[in-house]
Amino acid sequence: MRLVKGNNFISLKDYDRDDILSVMQGISSYDDQNLKRFIPNNKKKLIANLFYEPSTRTSSSFYAAATYLGHEILSINNVQYSSVAKGESLEDTIRTLASYVHCIILRHSEEGAAYSAVQVSDVPIINAGDGIGEHPTQTLLDLYTIYKEFKRLDRLTVALMGDLKYGRTIHSLIQVLDLFDVHIHLIGPHELKLPLQYYKKEYIESTMLTENIAMSIDVLYITRVQKERGAVGNYAFTREDAMKLDNKCIVMHPLPRNEELGDWFDSDPRARYFEQMSNGLAVRKYLLGEILG
Amino acid sequence: MRLVKGNNFISLKDYDRDDILSVMQGISSYDDQNLKRFIPNNKKKLIANLFYEPSTRTSSSFYAAATYLGHEILSINNVQYSSVAKGESLEDTIRTLASYVHCIILRHSEEGAAYSAVQVSDVPIINAGDGIGEHPTQTLLDLYTIYKEFKRLDRLTVALMGDLKYGRTIHSLIQVLDLFDVHIHLIGPHELKLPLQYYKKEYIESTMLTENIAMSIDVLYITRVQKERGAVGNYAFTREDAMKLDNKCIVMHPLPRNEELGDWFDSDPRARYFEQMSNGLAVRKYLLGEILG
Amino acid sequence: MRLVKGNNFISLKDYDRDDILSVMQGISSYDDQNLKRFIPNNKKKLIANLFYEPSTRTSSSFYAAATYLGHEILSINNVQYSSVAKGESLEDTIRTLASYVHCIILRHSEEGAAYSAVQVSDVPIINAGDGIGEHPTQTLLDLYTIYKEFKRLDRLTVALMGDLKYGRTIHSLIQVLDLFDVHIHLIGPHELKLPLQYYKKEYIESTMLTENIAMSIDVLYITRVQKERGAVGNYAFTREDAMKLDNKCIVMHPLPRNEELGDWFDSDPRARYFEQMSNGLAVRKYLLGEILG
């Protein structure tokens, strides 16, 4: 199983189709059970949840996953106020923690931080997002939401809508979808176009969700304008857009959301963003299960 | 039992005399045991302690209560730094957490936040204080301190002293005391008078603790000037005041305290504020016990 | 055993040679086992980790130690944002917590805070560092690192190098080393000389690590410039210094480190600072074991 090769989980970059599909099945086996059930564990571990950047959603989801699996968690948030403020390098912090715990879940603001951590750690590192780098567990839960709905990742048409420039989840998702037979539509304002480096295949581009696109897609994936990363631009999923969409098209969003996706759509049977978020628990339980045994 | 109606605990507003008295007995049954004993629990739950406003006392007390009952706690403090900073609504945060945990304890700065949370949550919500709204577990521990002392909530004379304008605990307590045969004295500076809406019965008002009042009261409840809410005014419980008080009169304070209650009184046998605080553990154990089974 | 006299652990000031040696043996017995093993505990306790000052290393190490011993931990960080901000005294915070938990680990910015806490606490207090006062568990782990290496604390020559003026770990360590037959070299810039009050014996002073000193020492203990306490000055352990050192001389550092100790030395067989840090886990497990049984 390549996922836990070397016991770290850092990137999806060298995963192939078969890897991804077998991960999907693995997550599915966790998802088939009650996600909030405590699983007896006579080999419990101590896991550090080391978050340099705040992220309630991701840290809470890892915390819950580890807890239900019977592990203990040492939460370290707001690292900016601690020894790091005394100039400590990430490497020394990782070395320190690695001598206290059995596994480190790392969220960091700098691309490549997770790789750096692996170099000096005696215990497994899980990448919970490193700046504009990757956020591989988010990508897995996005993929799993699609897989759970359609029982496949091939023969699908997916529209990615919104901030295609700064949206890390988009960049990550698109690379994995490219492994499969997926038609991709890119929809968004000119100012927020996908950076050139992510154009690996031919994508169909437009500035709005036309009726033609709306009728043809299986998934509409909307993202937030990453204002905190400097994005400027406006777009929103409207009631007219919703009416154009096919009945079987699901609507996803990585959350948090702002004005681009109103809560008027929440009760629509095609809305999948809350389920998507809740799939994060299955993904993280699977991952910790694979890595910690 | 109305307390856990709908499985949420939001407000004491629609509690009647009998409800309150049965709650007092329930708390008492927890208080009769060693409060710091771990109770074996084969139905443990994961509880989120979601504090938008910091409150060491309340969050610690809930944390301890849940831990002694054998539950697990996911603590989320300093929410201001996390996804909320990305503009997430309270409702979306609640929806997210509700998919990870079995119960949410919510402290928020805005009145009505707890009600809003209930509307979107799949799991029980416990109100740990919402702005100038309510702080019902504080009120329960205030009431229980009186009940524990006198074995009744009727035929009592209570003086509320200090910041009657901004003191949320006063507003909340007065409404429940009005259900019982309690004579209430209001003592405080003109600038910090009780807002009109809380005058449901006739209260005896004065600007200082006179000898007459001091001799007649069973409970002296002192509060802090809520400077952070804009209160201006000064008052303090003095050694002369203490000498006027009857030997059986107990002195309460919700803590934290400032200059209005000096530590010279701490060893006085009539001081009950530390016991009052420690009663918070019994109250919260009872509450979690009722809600989570 | 004086260590847990009165059940508190506040200072090493009144420890004598025999006390220290018996503590070393006690720590050793924990260190002989797998430090990351969970020890079954049917008398588990709830411990408050009360940190007024952030210190990831110390709080994490206590957290891990308590967790492996089967205890529960209530973590209170960033106290500056909580009831303390409402003007609460340390004493009231301690009284509050003491009514919820079985033991309090206290880190505070003011000298003497741990003593003040003991005066009002019903439960054991462990000093995790109080300002420029003491940080006794750090001193124990420093001593234990030396003891573990040489199987003795006598007949040793130790060089303390760097910020001798503000370095609390230095001040604390020197006082305990003075109990033993240890020759001490002080090496550092003039601006950062050891304060007069710590000169209890005769120490050999110099501004640099000469070849003569380097050849004669068993331990080189380097510290960081405490810029956050106002220290000004520069020094660094260089490759030339490393070449002068005897093969059996170990190099220690309390971490975090800055430019005074480069990572080029990390793989040198004489480097002990990571082991030193990891010894913190054994020290804290021993201490909690002694105090909580």
PDB file of N, CA and C in Angstrom, chain C residues 92-148:
ATOM      1  N   ASP C  92      -6.851  33.454  43.152  1.00  0.00           N
ATOM      2  CA  ASP C  92      -8.226  33.039  42.886  1.00  0.00           C
ATOM      3  C   ASP C  92      -8.284  32.003  41.769  1.00  0.00           C
ATOM      4  N   THR C  93      -7.437  32.167  40.759  1.00  0.00           N
ATOM      5  CA  THR C  93      -7.404  31.179  39.677  1.00  0.00           C
ATOM      6  C   THR C  93      -6.982  29.817  40.227  1.00  0.00           C
ATOM      7  N   ILE C  94      -5.990  29.824  41.104  1.00  0.00           N
ATOM      8  CA  ILE C  94      -5.524  28.566  41.692  1.00  0.00           C
ATOM      9  C   ILE C  94      -6.619  27.943  42.558  1.00  0.00           C
ATOM     10  N   ARG C  95      -7.273  28.763  43.368  1.00  0.00           N
ATOM     11  CA  ARG C  95      -8.361  28.241  44.211  1.00  0.00           C
ATOM     12  C   ARG C  95      -9.443  27.594  43.350  1.00  0.00           C
ATOM     13  N   THR C  96      -9.781  28.270  42.259  1.00  0.00           N
ATOM     14  CA  THR C  96     -10.799  27.745  41.351  1.00  0.00           C
ATOM     15  C   THR C  96     -10.385  26.384  40.801  1.00  0.00           C
ATOM     16  N   LEU C  97      -9.212  26.353  40.205  1.00  0.00           N
ATOM     17  CA  LEU C  97      -8.755  25.114  39.577  1.00  0.00           C
ATOM     18  C   LEU C  97      -8.601  23.997  40.603  1.00  0.00           C
ATOM     19  N   ALA C  98      -8.101  24.363  41.774  1.00  0.00           N
ATOM     20  CA  ALA C  98      -7.876  23.348  42.804  1.00  0.00           C
ATOM     21  C   ALA C  98      -9.177  22.656  43.194  1.00  0.00           C
ATOM     22  N   SER C  99     -10.298  23.329  42.971  1.00  0.00           N
ATOM     23  CA  SER C  99     -11.560  22.677  43.318  1.00  0.00           C
ATOM     24  C   SER C  99     -12.056  21.777  42.186  1.00  0.00           C
ATOM     25  N   TYR C 100     -11.400  21.839  41.030  1.00  0.00           N
ATOM     26  CA  TYR C 100     -11.804  21.008  39.891  1.00  0.00           C
ATOM     27  C   TYR C 100     -10.856  19.838  39.642  1.00  0.00           C
ATOM     28  N   VAL C 101      -9.572  19.992  39.974  1.00  0.00           N
ATOM     29  CA  VAL C 101      -8.565  18.996  39.566  1.00  0.00           C
ATOM     30  C   VAL C 101      -7.793  18.438  40.763  1.00  0.00           C
ATOM     31  N   HIS C 102      -6.900  17.486  40.495  1.00  0.00           N
ATOM     32  CA  HIS C 102      -6.134  16.850  41.571  1.00  0.00           C
ATOM     33  C   HIS C 102      -4.706  17.384  41.695  1.00  0.00           C
ATOM     34  N   CYS C 103      -4.262  18.165  40.739  1.00  0.00           N
ATOM     35  CA  CYS C 103      -2.873  18.630  40.740  1.00  0.00           C
ATOM     36  C   CYS C 103      -2.759  19.766  39.724  1.00  0.00           C
ATOM     37  N   ILE C 104      -1.919  20.758  40.016  1.00  0.00           N
ATOM     38  CA  ILE C 104      -1.751  21.876  39.085  1.00  0.00           C
ATOM     39  C   ILE C 104      -0.278  22.037  38.722  1.00  0.00           C
ATOM     40  N   ILE C 105      -0.008  22.006  37.422  1.00  0.00           N
ATOM     41  CA  ILE C 105       1.331  22.305  36.907  1.00  0.00           C
ATOM     42  C   ILE C 105       1.296  23.765  36.476  1.00  0.00           C
ATOM     43  N   LEU C 106       2.135  24.593  37.073  1.00  0.00           N
ATOM     44  CA  LEU C 106       2.043  26.039  36.873  1.00  0.00           C
ATOM     45  C   LEU C 106       3.287  26.619  36.203  1.00  0.00           C
ATOM     46  N   ARG C 107       3.063  27.324  35.106  1.00  0.00           N
ATOM     47  CA  ARG C 107       4.098  28.122  34.478  1.00  0.00           C
ATOM     48  C   ARG C 107       3.658  29.575  34.544  1.00  0.00           C
ATOM     49  N   HIS C 108       4.519  30.426  35.091  1.00  0.00           N
ATOM     50  CA  HIS C 108       4.117  31.815  35.290  1.00  0.00           C
ATOM     51  C   HIS C 108       5.296  32.729  34.979  1.00  0.00           C
ATOM     52  N   SER C 109       4.984  33.974  34.679  1.00  0.00           N
ATOM     53  CA  SER C 109       6.053  34.897  34.308  1.00  0.00           C
ATOM     54  C   SER C 109       6.698  35.577  35.513  1.00  0.00           C
ATOM     55  N   GLU C 110       6.083  35.445  36.685  1.00  0.00           N
ATOM     56  CA  GLU C 110       6.624  36.157  37.850  1.00  0.00           C
ATOM     57  C   GLU C 110       7.320  35.233  38.833  1.00  0.00           C
ATOM     58  N   GLU C 111       8.480  35.660  39.271  1.00  0.00           N
ATOM     59  CA  GLU C 111       9.230  34.923  40.280  1.00  0.00           C
ATOM     60  C   GLU C 111       8.378  34.801  41.542  1.00  0.00           C
ATOM     61  N   GLY C 112       8.358  33.605  42.089  1.00  0.00           N
ATOM     62  CA  GLY C 112       7.628  33.407  43.331  1.00  0.00           C
ATOM     63  C   GLY C 112       6.188  32.971  43.136  1.00  0.00           C
ATOM     64  N   ALA C 113       5.740  32.934  41.888  1.00  0.00           N
ATOM     65  CA  ALA C 113       4.339  32.574  41.626  1.00  0.00           C
ATOM     66  C   ALA C 113       4.003  31.185  42.158  1.00  0.00           C
ATOM     67  N   ALA C 114       4.939  30.265  42.001  1.00  0.00           N
ATOM     68  CA  ALA C 114       4.663  28.895  42.449  1.00  0.00           C
ATOM     69  C   ALA C 114       4.485  28.831  43.964  1.00  0.00           C
ATOM     70  N   TYR C 115       5.300  29.587  44.691  1.00  0.00           N
ATOM     71  CA  TYR C 115       5.132  29.643  46.149  1.00  0.00           C
ATOM     72  C   TYR C 115       3.768  30.227  46.521  1.00  0.00           C
ATOM     73  N   SER C 116       3.399  31.308  45.844  1.00  0.00           N
ATOM     74  CA  SER C 116       2.093  31.927  46.116  1.00  0.00           C
ATOM     75  C   SER C 116       0.967  30.929  45.879  1.00  0.00           C
ATOM     76  N   ALA C 117       1.100  30.140  44.823  1.00  0.00           N
ATOM     77  CA  ALA C 117       0.059  29.167  44.494  1.00  0.00           C
ATOM     78  C   ALA C 117      -0.081  28.129  45.603  1.00  0.00           C
ATOM     79  N   VAL C 118       1.054  27.685  46.122  1.00  0.00           N
ATOM     80  CA  VAL C 118       1.022  26.666  47.179  1.00  0.00           C
ATOM     81  C   VAL C 118       0.229  27.156  48.396  1.00  0.00           C
ATOM     82  N   GLN C 119       0.351  28.450  48.697  1.00  0.00           N
ATOM     83  CA  GLN C 119      -0.305  28.990  49.891  1.00  0.00           C
ATOM     84  C   GLN C 119      -1.828  28.817  49.865  1.00  0.00           C
ATOM     85  N   VAL C 120      -2.414  28.821  48.666  1.00  0.00           N
ATOM     86  CA  VAL C 120      -3.877  28.803  48.594  1.00  0.00           C
ATOM     87  C   VAL C 120      -4.443  27.526  47.973  1.00  0.00           C
ATOM     88  N   SER C 121      -3.561  26.596  47.616  1.00  0.00           N
ATOM     89  CA  SER C 121      -4.047  25.424  46.879  1.00  0.00           C
ATOM     90  C   SER C 121      -4.327  24.233  47.790  1.00  0.00           C
ATOM     91  N   ASP C 122      -5.428  23.550  47.526  1.00  0.00           N
ATOM     92  CA  ASP C 122      -5.738  22.313  48.231  1.00  0.00           C
ATOM     93  C   ASP C 122      -5.086  21.111  47.563  1.00  0.00           C
ATOM     94  N   VAL C 123      -4.515  21.309  46.391  1.00  0.00           N
ATOM     95  CA  VAL C 123      -3.929  20.196  45.649  1.00  0.00           C
ATOM     96  C   VAL C 123      -2.459  20.491  45.354  1.00  0.00           C
ATOM     97  N   PRO C 124      -1.668  19.447  45.048  1.00  0.00           N
ATOM     98  CA  PRO C 124      -0.243  19.662  44.787  1.00  0.00           C
ATOM     99  C   PRO C 124       0.018  20.640  43.644  1.00  0.00           C
ATOM    100  N   ILE C 125       1.056  21.451  43.821  1.00  0.00           N
ATOM    101  CA  ILE C 125       1.505  22.394  42.793  1.00  0.00           C
ATOM    102  C   ILE C 125       2.871  21.936  42.283  1.00  0.00           C
ATOM    103  N   ILE C 126       3.040  21.925  40.967  1.00  0.00           N
ATOM    104  CA  ILE C 126       4.345  21.634  40.374  1.00  0.00           C
ATOM    105  C   ILE C 126       4.801  22.885  39.634  1.00  0.00           C
ATOM    106  N   ASN C 127       5.980  23.364  39.960  1.00  0.00           N
ATOM    107  CA  ASN C 127       6.533  24.561  39.337  1.00  0.00           C
ATOM    108  C   ASN C 127       7.132  24.212  37.967  1.00  0.00           C
ATOM    109  N   ALA C 128       6.507  24.730  36.919  1.00  0.00           N
ATOM    110  CA  ALA C 128       7.019  24.502  35.560  1.00  0.00           C
ATOM    111  C   ALA C 128       7.737  25.750  35.062  1.00  0.00           C
ATOM    112  N   GLY C 129       8.287  26.523  36.005  1.00  0.00           N
ATOM    113  CA  GLY C 129       9.011  27.740  35.643  1.00  0.00           C
ATOM    114  C   GLY C 129       8.264  28.976  36.086  1.00  0.00           C
ATOM    115  N   ASP C 130       8.891  29.792  36.953  1.00  0.00           N
ATOM    116  CA  ASP C 130       8.243  31.057  37.335  1.00  0.00           C
ATOM    117  C   ASP C 130       9.207  32.212  37.093  1.00  0.00           C
ATOM    118  N   GLY C 131       9.083  32.793  35.916  1.00  0.00           N
ATOM    119  CA  GLY C 131       9.848  33.982  35.531  1.00  0.00           C
ATOM    120  C   GLY C 131      11.340  33.760  35.674  1.00  0.00           C
ATOM    121  N   ILE C 132      12.000  34.744  36.280  1.00  0.00           N
ATOM    122  CA  ILE C 132      13.435  34.606  36.477  1.00  0.00           C
ATOM    123  C   ILE C 132      13.708  33.787  37.744  1.00  0.00           C
ATOM    124  N   GLY C 133      12.645  33.215  38.329  1.00  0.00           N
ATOM    125  CA  GLY C 133      12.817  32.375  39.514  1.00  0.00           C
ATOM    126  C   GLY C 133      13.451  31.050  39.135  1.00  0.00           C
ATOM    127  N   GLU C 134      12.719  29.961  39.348  1.00  0.00           N
ATOM    128  CA  GLU C 134      13.285  28.645  39.055  1.00  0.00           C
ATOM    129  C   GLU C 134      12.514  27.939  37.943  1.00  0.00           C
ATOM    130  N   HIS C 135      13.127  26.904  37.431  1.00  0.00           N
ATOM    131  CA  HIS C 135      12.487  26.012  36.472  1.00  0.00           C
ATOM    132  C   HIS C 135      13.044  24.638  36.830  1.00  0.00           C
ATOM    133  N   PRO C 136      12.604  24.133  37.994  1.00  0.00           N
ATOM    134  CA  PRO C 136      13.311  22.987  38.578  1.00  0.00           C
ATOM    135  C   PRO C 136      13.268  21.696  37.759  1.00  0.00           C
ATOM    136  N   THR C 137      12.212  21.477  36.961  1.00  0.00           N
ATOM    137  CA  THR C 137      12.227  20.243  36.168  1.00  0.00           C
ATOM    138  C   THR C 137      13.251  20.345  35.037  1.00  0.00           C
ATOM    139  N   GLN C 138      13.495  21.564  34.557  1.00  0.00           N
ATOM    140  CA  GLN C 138      14.559  21.755  33.567  1.00  0.00           C
ATOM    141  C   GLN C 138      15.911  21.413  34.206  1.00  0.00           C
ATOM    142  N   THR C 139      16.115  21.878  35.428  1.00  0.00           N
ATOM    143  CA  THR C 139      17.379  21.590  36.107  1.00  0.00           C
ATOM    144  C   THR C 139      17.550  20.083  36.311  1.00  0.00           C
ATOM    145  N   LEU C 140      16.457  19.418  36.682  1.00  0.00           N
ATOM    146  CA  LEU C 140      16.552  17.961  36.873  1.00  0.00           C
ATOM    147  C   LEU C 140      16.928  17.253  35.580  1.00  0.00           C
ATOM    148  N   LEU C 141      16.367  17.712  34.477  1.00  0.00           N
ATOM    149  CA  LEU C 141      16.684  17.012  33.219  1.00  0.00           C
ATOM    150  C   LEU C 141      18.101  17.332  32.760  1.00  0.00           C
ATOM    151  N   ASP C 142      18.583  18.531  33.083  1.00  0.00           N
ATOM    152  CA  ASP C 142      19.982  18.852  32.797  1.00  0.00           C
ATOM    153  C   ASP C 142      20.901  17.936  33.610  1.00  0.00           C
ATOM    154  N   LEU C 143      20.605  17.870  34.902  1.00  0.00           N
ATOM    155  CA  LEU C 143      21.425  17.031  35.788  1.00  0.00           C
ATOM    156  C   LEU C 143      21.364  15.571  35.369  1.00  0.00           C
ATOM    157  N   TYR C 144      20.148  15.126  35.050  1.00  0.00           N
ATOM    158  CA  TYR C 144      19.988  13.718  34.710  1.00  0.00           C
ATOM    159  C   TYR C 144      20.757  13.356  33.440  1.00  0.00           C
ATOM    160  N   THR C 145      20.826  14.301  32.502  1.00  0.00           N
ATOM    161  CA  THR C 145      21.578  14.055  31.264  1.00  0.00           C
ATOM    162  C   THR C 145      23.055  13.821  31.582  1.00  0.00           C
ATOM    163  N   ILE C 146      23.577  14.599  32.524  1.00  0.00           N
ATOM    164  CA  ILE C 146      24.972  14.419  32.941  1.00  0.00           C
ATOM    165  C   ILE C 146      25.135  13.096  33.702  1.00  0.00           C
ATOM    166  N   TYR C 147      24.212  12.858  34.615  1.00  0.00           N
ATOM    167  CA  TYR C 147      24.251  11.653  35.441  1.00  0.00           C
ATOM    168  C   TYR C 147      24.168  10.385  34.581  1.00  0.00           C
ATOM    169  N   LYS C 148      23.300  10.447  33.577  1.00  0.00           N
ATOM    170  CA  LYS C 148      23.095   9.298  32.696  1.00  0.00           C
ATOM    171  C   LYS C 148      24.374   8.995  31.912  1.00  0.00           C
TER     172      LYS C 148
END
